[in-house]
PDB file of C-alpha atoms in Angstrom:
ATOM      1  CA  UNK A 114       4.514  -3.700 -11.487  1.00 32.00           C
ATOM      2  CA  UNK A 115       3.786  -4.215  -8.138  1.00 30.00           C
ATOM      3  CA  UNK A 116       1.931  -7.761  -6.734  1.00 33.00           C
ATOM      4  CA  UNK A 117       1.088  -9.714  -4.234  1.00 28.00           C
ATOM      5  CA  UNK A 118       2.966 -12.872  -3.773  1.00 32.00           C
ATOM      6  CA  UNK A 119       2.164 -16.532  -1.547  1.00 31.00           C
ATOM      7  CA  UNK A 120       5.840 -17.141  -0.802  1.00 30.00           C
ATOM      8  CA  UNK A 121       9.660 -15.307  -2.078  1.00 31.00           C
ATOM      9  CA  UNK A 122      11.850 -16.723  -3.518  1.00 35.00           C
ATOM     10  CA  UNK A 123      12.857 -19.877  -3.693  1.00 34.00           C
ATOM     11  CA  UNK A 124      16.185 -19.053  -2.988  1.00 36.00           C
ATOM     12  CA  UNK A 125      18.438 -22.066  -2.822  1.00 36.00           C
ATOM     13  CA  UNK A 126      21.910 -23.256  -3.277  1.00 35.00           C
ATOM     14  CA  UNK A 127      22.793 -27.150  -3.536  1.00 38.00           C
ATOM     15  CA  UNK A 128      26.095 -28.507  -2.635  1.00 33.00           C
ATOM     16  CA  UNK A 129      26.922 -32.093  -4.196  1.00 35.00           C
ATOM     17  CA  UNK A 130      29.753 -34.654  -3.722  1.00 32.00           C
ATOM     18  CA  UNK A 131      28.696 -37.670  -4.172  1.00 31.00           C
ATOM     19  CA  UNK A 132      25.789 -40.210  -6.088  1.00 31.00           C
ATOM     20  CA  UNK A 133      24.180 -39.252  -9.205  1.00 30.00           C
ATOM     21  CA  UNK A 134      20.382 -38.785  -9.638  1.00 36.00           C
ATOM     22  CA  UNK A 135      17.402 -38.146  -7.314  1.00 37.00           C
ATOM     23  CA  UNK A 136      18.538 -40.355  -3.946  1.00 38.00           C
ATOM     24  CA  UNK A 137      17.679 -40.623  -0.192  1.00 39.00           C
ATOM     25  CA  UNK A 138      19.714 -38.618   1.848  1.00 42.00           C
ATOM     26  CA  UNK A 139      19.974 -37.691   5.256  1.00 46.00           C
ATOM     27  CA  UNK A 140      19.102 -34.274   5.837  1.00 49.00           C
ATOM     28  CA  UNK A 141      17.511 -31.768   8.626  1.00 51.00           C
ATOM     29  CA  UNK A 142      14.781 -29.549   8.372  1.00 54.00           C
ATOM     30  CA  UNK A 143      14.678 -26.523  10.750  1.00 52.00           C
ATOM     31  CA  UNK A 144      11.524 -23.797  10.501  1.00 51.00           C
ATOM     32  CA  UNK A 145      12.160 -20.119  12.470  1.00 52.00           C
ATOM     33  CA  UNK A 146       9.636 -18.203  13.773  1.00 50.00           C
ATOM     34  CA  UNK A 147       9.690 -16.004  10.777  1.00 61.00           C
ATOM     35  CA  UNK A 148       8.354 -18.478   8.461  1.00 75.00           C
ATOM     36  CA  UNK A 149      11.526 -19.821   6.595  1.00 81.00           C
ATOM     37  CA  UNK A 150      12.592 -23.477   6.497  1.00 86.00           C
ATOM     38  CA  UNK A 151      15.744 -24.277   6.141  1.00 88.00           C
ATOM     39  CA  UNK A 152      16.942 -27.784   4.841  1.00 90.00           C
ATOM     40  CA  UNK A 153      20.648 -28.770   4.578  1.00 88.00           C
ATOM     41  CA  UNK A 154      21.976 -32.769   3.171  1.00 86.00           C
ATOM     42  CA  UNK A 155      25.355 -33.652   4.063  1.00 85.00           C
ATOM     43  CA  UNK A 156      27.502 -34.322   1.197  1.00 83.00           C
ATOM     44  CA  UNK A 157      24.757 -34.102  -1.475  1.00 85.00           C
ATOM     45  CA  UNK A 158      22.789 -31.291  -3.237  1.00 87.00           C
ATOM     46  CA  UNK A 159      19.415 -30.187  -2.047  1.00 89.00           C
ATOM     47  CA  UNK A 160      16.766 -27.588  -4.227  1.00 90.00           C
ATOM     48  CA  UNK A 161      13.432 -26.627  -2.611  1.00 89.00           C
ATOM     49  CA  UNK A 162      10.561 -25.587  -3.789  1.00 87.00           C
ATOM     50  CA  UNK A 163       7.447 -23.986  -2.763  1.00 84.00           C
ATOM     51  CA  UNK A 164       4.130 -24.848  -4.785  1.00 83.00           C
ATOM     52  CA  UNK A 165       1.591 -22.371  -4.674  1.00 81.00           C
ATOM     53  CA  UNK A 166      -1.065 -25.213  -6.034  1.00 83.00           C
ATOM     54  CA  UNK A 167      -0.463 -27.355  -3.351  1.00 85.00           C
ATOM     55  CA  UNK A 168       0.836 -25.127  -0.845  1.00 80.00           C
ATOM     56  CA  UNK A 169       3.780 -27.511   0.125  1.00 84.00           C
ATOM     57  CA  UNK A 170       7.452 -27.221  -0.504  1.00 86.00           C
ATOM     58  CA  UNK A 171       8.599 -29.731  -2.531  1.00 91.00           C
ATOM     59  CA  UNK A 172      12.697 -31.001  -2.019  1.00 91.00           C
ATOM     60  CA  UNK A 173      14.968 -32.749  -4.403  1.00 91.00           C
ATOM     61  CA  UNK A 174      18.296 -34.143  -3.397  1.00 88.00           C
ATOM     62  CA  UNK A 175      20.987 -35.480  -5.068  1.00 85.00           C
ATOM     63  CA  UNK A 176      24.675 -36.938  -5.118  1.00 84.00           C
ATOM     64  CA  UNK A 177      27.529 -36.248  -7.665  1.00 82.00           C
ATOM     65  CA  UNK A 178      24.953 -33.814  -9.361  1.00 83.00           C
ATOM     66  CA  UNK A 179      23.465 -30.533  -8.654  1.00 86.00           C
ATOM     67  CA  UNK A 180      20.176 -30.036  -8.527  1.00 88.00           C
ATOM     68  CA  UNK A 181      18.080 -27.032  -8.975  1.00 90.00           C
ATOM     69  CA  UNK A 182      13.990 -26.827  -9.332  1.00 91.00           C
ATOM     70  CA  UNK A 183      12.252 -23.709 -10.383  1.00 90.00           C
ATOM     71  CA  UNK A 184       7.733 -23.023 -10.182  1.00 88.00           C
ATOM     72  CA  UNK A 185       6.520 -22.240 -13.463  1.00 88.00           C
ATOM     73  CA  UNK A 186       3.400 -20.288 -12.786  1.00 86.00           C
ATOM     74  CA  UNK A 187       2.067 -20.626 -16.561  1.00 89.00           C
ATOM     75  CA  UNK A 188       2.187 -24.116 -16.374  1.00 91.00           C
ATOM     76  CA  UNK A 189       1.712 -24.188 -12.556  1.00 89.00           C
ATOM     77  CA  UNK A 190       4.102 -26.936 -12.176  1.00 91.00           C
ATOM     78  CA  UNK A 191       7.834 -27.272 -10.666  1.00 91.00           C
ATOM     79  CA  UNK A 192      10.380 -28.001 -13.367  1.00 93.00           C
ATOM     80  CA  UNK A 193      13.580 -29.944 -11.777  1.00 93.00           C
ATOM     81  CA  UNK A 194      17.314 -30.162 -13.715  1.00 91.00           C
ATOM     82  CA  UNK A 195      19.915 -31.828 -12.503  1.00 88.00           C
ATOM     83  CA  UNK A 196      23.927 -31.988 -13.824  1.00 86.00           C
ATOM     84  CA  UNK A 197      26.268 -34.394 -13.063  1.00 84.00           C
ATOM     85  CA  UNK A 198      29.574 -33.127 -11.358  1.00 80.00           C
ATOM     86  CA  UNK A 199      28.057 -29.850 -11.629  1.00 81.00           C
ATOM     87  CA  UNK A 200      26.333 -26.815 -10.657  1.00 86.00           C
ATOM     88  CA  UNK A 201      22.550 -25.593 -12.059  1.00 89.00           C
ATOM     89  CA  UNK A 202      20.648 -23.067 -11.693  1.00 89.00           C
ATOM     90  CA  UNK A 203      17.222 -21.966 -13.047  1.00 90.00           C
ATOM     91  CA  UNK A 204      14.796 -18.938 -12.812  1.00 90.00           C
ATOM     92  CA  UNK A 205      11.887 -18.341 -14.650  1.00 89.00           C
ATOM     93  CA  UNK A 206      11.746 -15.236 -16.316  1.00 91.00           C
ATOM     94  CA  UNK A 207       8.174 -13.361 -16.267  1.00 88.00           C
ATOM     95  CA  UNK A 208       9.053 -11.270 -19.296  1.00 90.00           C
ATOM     96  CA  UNK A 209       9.575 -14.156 -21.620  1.00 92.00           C
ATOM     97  CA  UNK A 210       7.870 -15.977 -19.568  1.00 91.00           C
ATOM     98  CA  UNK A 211      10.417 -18.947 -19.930  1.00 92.00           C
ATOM     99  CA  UNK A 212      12.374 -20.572 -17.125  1.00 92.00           C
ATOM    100  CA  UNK A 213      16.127 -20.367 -18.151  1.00 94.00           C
ATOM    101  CA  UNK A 214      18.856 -22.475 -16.942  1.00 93.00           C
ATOM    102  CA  UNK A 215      22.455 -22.419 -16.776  1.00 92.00           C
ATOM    103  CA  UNK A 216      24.579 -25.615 -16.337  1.00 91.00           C
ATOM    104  CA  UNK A 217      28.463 -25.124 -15.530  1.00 87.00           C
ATOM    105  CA  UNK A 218      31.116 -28.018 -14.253  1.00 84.00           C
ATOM    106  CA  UNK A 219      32.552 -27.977 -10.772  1.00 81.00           C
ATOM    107  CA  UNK A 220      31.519 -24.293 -10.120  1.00 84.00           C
ATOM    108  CA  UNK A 221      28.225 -22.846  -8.239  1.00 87.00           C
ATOM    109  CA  UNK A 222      26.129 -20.610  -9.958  1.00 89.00           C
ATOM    110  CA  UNK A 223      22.939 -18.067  -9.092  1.00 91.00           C
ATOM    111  CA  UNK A 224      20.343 -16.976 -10.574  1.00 91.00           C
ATOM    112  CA  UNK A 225      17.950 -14.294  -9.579  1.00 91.00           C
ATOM    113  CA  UNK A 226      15.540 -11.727 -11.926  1.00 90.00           C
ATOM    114  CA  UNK A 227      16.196  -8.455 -10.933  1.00 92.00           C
ATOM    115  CA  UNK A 228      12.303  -6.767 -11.929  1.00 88.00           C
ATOM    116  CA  UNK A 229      14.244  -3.485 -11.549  1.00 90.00           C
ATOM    117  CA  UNK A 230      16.245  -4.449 -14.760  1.00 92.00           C
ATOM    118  CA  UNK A 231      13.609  -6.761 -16.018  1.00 92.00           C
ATOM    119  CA  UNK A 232      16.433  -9.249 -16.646  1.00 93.00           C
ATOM    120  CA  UNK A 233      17.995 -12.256 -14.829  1.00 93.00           C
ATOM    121  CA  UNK A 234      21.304 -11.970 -13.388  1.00 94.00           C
ATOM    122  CA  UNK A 235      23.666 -14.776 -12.874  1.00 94.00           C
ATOM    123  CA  UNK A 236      26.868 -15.532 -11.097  1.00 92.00           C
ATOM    124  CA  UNK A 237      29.247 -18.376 -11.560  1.00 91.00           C
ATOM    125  CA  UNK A 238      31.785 -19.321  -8.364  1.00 88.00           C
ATOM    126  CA  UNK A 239      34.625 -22.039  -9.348  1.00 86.00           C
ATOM    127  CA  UNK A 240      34.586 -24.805  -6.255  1.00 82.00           C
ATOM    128  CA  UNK A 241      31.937 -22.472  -4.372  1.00 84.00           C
ATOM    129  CA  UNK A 242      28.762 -22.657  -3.443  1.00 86.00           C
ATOM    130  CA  UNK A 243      27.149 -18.975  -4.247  1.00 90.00           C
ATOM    131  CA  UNK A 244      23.520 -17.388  -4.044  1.00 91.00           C
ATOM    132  CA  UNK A 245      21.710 -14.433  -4.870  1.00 92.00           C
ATOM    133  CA  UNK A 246      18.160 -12.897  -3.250  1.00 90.00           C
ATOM    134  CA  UNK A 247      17.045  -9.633  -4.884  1.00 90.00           C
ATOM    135  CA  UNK A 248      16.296  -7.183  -2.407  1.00 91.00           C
ATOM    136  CA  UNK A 249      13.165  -5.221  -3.162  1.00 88.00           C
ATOM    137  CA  UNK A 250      13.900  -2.407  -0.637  1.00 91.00           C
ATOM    138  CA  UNK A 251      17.834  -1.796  -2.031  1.00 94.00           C
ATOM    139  CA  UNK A 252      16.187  -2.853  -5.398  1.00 93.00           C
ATOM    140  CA  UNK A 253      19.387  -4.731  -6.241  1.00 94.00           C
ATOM    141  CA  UNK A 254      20.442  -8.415  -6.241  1.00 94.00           C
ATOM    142  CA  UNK A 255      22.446  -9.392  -3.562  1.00 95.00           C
ATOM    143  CA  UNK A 256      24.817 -12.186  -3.551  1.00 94.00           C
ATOM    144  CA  UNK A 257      27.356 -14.507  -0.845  1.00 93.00           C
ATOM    145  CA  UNK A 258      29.946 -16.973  -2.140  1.00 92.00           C
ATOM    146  CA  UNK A 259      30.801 -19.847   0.033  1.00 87.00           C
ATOM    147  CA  UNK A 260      34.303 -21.517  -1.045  1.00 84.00           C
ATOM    148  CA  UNK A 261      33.514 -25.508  -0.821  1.00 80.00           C
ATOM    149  CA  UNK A 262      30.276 -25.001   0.867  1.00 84.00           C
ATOM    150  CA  UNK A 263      26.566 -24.791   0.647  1.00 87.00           C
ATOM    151  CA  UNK A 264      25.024 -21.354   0.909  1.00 89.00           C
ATOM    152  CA  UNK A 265      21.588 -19.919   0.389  1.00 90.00           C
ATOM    153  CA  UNK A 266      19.770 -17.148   0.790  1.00 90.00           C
ATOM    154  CA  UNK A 267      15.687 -15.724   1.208  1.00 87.00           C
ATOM    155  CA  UNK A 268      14.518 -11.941   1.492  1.00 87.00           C
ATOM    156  CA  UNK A 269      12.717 -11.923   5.076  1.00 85.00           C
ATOM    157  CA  UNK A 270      10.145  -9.795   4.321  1.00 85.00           C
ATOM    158  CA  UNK A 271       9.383  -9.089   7.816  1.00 85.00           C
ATOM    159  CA  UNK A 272      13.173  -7.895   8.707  1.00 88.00           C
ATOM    160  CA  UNK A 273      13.223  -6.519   4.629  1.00 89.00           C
ATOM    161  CA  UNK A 274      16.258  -8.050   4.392  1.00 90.00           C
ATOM    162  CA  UNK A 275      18.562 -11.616   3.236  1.00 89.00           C
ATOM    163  CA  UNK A 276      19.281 -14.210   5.721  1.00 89.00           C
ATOM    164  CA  UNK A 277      21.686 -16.451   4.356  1.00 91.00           C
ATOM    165  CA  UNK A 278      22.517 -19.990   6.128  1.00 91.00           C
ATOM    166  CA  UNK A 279      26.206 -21.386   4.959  1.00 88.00           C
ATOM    167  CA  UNK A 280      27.454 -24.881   5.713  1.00 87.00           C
ATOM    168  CA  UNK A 281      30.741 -26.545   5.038  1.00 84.00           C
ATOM    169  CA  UNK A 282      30.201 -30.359   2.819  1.00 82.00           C
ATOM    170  CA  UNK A 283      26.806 -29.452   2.905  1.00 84.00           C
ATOM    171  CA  UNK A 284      23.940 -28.730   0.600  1.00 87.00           C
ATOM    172  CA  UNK A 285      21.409 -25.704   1.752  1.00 89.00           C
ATOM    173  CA  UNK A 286      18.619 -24.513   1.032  1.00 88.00           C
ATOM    174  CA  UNK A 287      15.826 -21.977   2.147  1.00 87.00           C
ATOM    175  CA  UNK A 288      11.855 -21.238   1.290  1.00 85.00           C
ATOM    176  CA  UNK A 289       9.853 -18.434   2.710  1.00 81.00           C
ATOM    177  CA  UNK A 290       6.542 -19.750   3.642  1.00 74.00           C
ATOM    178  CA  UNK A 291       5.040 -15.948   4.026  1.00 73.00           C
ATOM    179  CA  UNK A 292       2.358 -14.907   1.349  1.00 64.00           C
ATOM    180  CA  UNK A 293       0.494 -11.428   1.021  1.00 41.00           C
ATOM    181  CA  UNK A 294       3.761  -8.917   1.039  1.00 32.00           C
ATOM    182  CA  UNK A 295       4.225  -7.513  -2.558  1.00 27.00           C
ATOM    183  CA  UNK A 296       7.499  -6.577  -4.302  1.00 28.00           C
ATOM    184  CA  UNK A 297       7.987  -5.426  -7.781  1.00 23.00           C
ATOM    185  CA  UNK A 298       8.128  -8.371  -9.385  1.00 26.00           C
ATOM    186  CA  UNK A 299       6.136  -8.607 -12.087  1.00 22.00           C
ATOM    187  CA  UNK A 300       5.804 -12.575 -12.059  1.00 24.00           C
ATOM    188  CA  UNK A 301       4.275 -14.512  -9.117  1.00 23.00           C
ATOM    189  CA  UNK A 302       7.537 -15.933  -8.550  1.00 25.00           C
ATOM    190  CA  UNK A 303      11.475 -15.501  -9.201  1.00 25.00           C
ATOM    191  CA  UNK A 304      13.954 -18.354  -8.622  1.00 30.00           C
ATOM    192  CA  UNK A 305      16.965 -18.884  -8.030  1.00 34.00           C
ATOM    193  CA  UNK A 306      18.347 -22.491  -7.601  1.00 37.00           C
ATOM    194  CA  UNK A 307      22.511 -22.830  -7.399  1.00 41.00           C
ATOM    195  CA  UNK A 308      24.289 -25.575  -6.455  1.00 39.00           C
ATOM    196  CA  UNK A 309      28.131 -26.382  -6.025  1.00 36.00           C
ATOM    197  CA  UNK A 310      30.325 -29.800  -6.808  1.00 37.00           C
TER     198      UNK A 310
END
């Protein structure tokens, strides 16, 4: 069914070489005039989040793990997973309504709920970063690999299409700030949260 949302997507791939658990790391945050932030971290992972409750996105980085963080509306709170010399990635799932994650070693992997199918779809890259963004005007996940790289991608719903931001030794991520544009999702919120070792 059709609703209104207060961001998309959460749409993020991490990229991690080197230190295990949450950690300081140098990254850059750059916001476009159509409302999504971009944050990369050299050499480490990076997952962001945005919180409806607090209206804030919420980052997590990490070295010599991947990271991935995914809003659970029923409990209203962001759940975080992280996997050493790894990928993760996490989406919750409005018809269980369950957040299920997937944790592989040194490959990246996507996931995105496809409301079309009513199912989540995942994709699993050896050595690459990947990401997926479902597209609610081809109504069909679309997906970019990114051999040793960070990649990630958010549906712009003001161009109704993916913009994807890639970066070599690099984690990436992206959050769409925009609320009030519906899709048909049936959940407030999809996920997706990949990340490459």
């Amino acid at each position: 069914m059709m609703i209104f949302w207060r961001a998309v997507g959460i749409v993020i791939i991490l990229i991690c070489v080197n230190c295990f658990g949450f950690t300081s790391v140098s990254a850059a945050e750059v916001s476009d005039f159509q409302n999504i932030v971009w944050r990369n971290a050299y050499n480490a992972s990076i997952a962001g989040v945005y919180n409806p409750s607090t209206e804030q996105i919420e980052w997590k980085q990490a070295r010599h793990a991947g990271i991935g963080g995914v809003y659970n509306p029923t409990t209203e709170q962001i759940e975080w997973k992280q996997v050493f010399h790894g990928g993760v990635a996490g989406v919750y799932n409005p018809t269980t309504e369950q957040i299920e994650w997937k944790e592989v070693v040194k490959s990246g992997v996507a996931a995105v709920y496809n409301p079309m199918m009513q199912q989540v779809e995942w994709k699993e890259v050896p050595f690459s970063g990947v990401a997926g963004v479902y597209n609610p005007i081809k109504q069909k996940v679309e997906w970019k690999e990114a051999f040793k790289s960070g990649v990630a991608g958010v549906y712009n719903p003001i161009t109704q299409k993916a913009e994807w931001k890639q970066m070599l030794n690099s984690g990436v991520a992206g959050v769409c700030t925009i609320e009030g544009y519906y899709t048909l999702n049936s959940s407030s919120f999809y996920g997706i949260m990949d990340d490459f070792n």
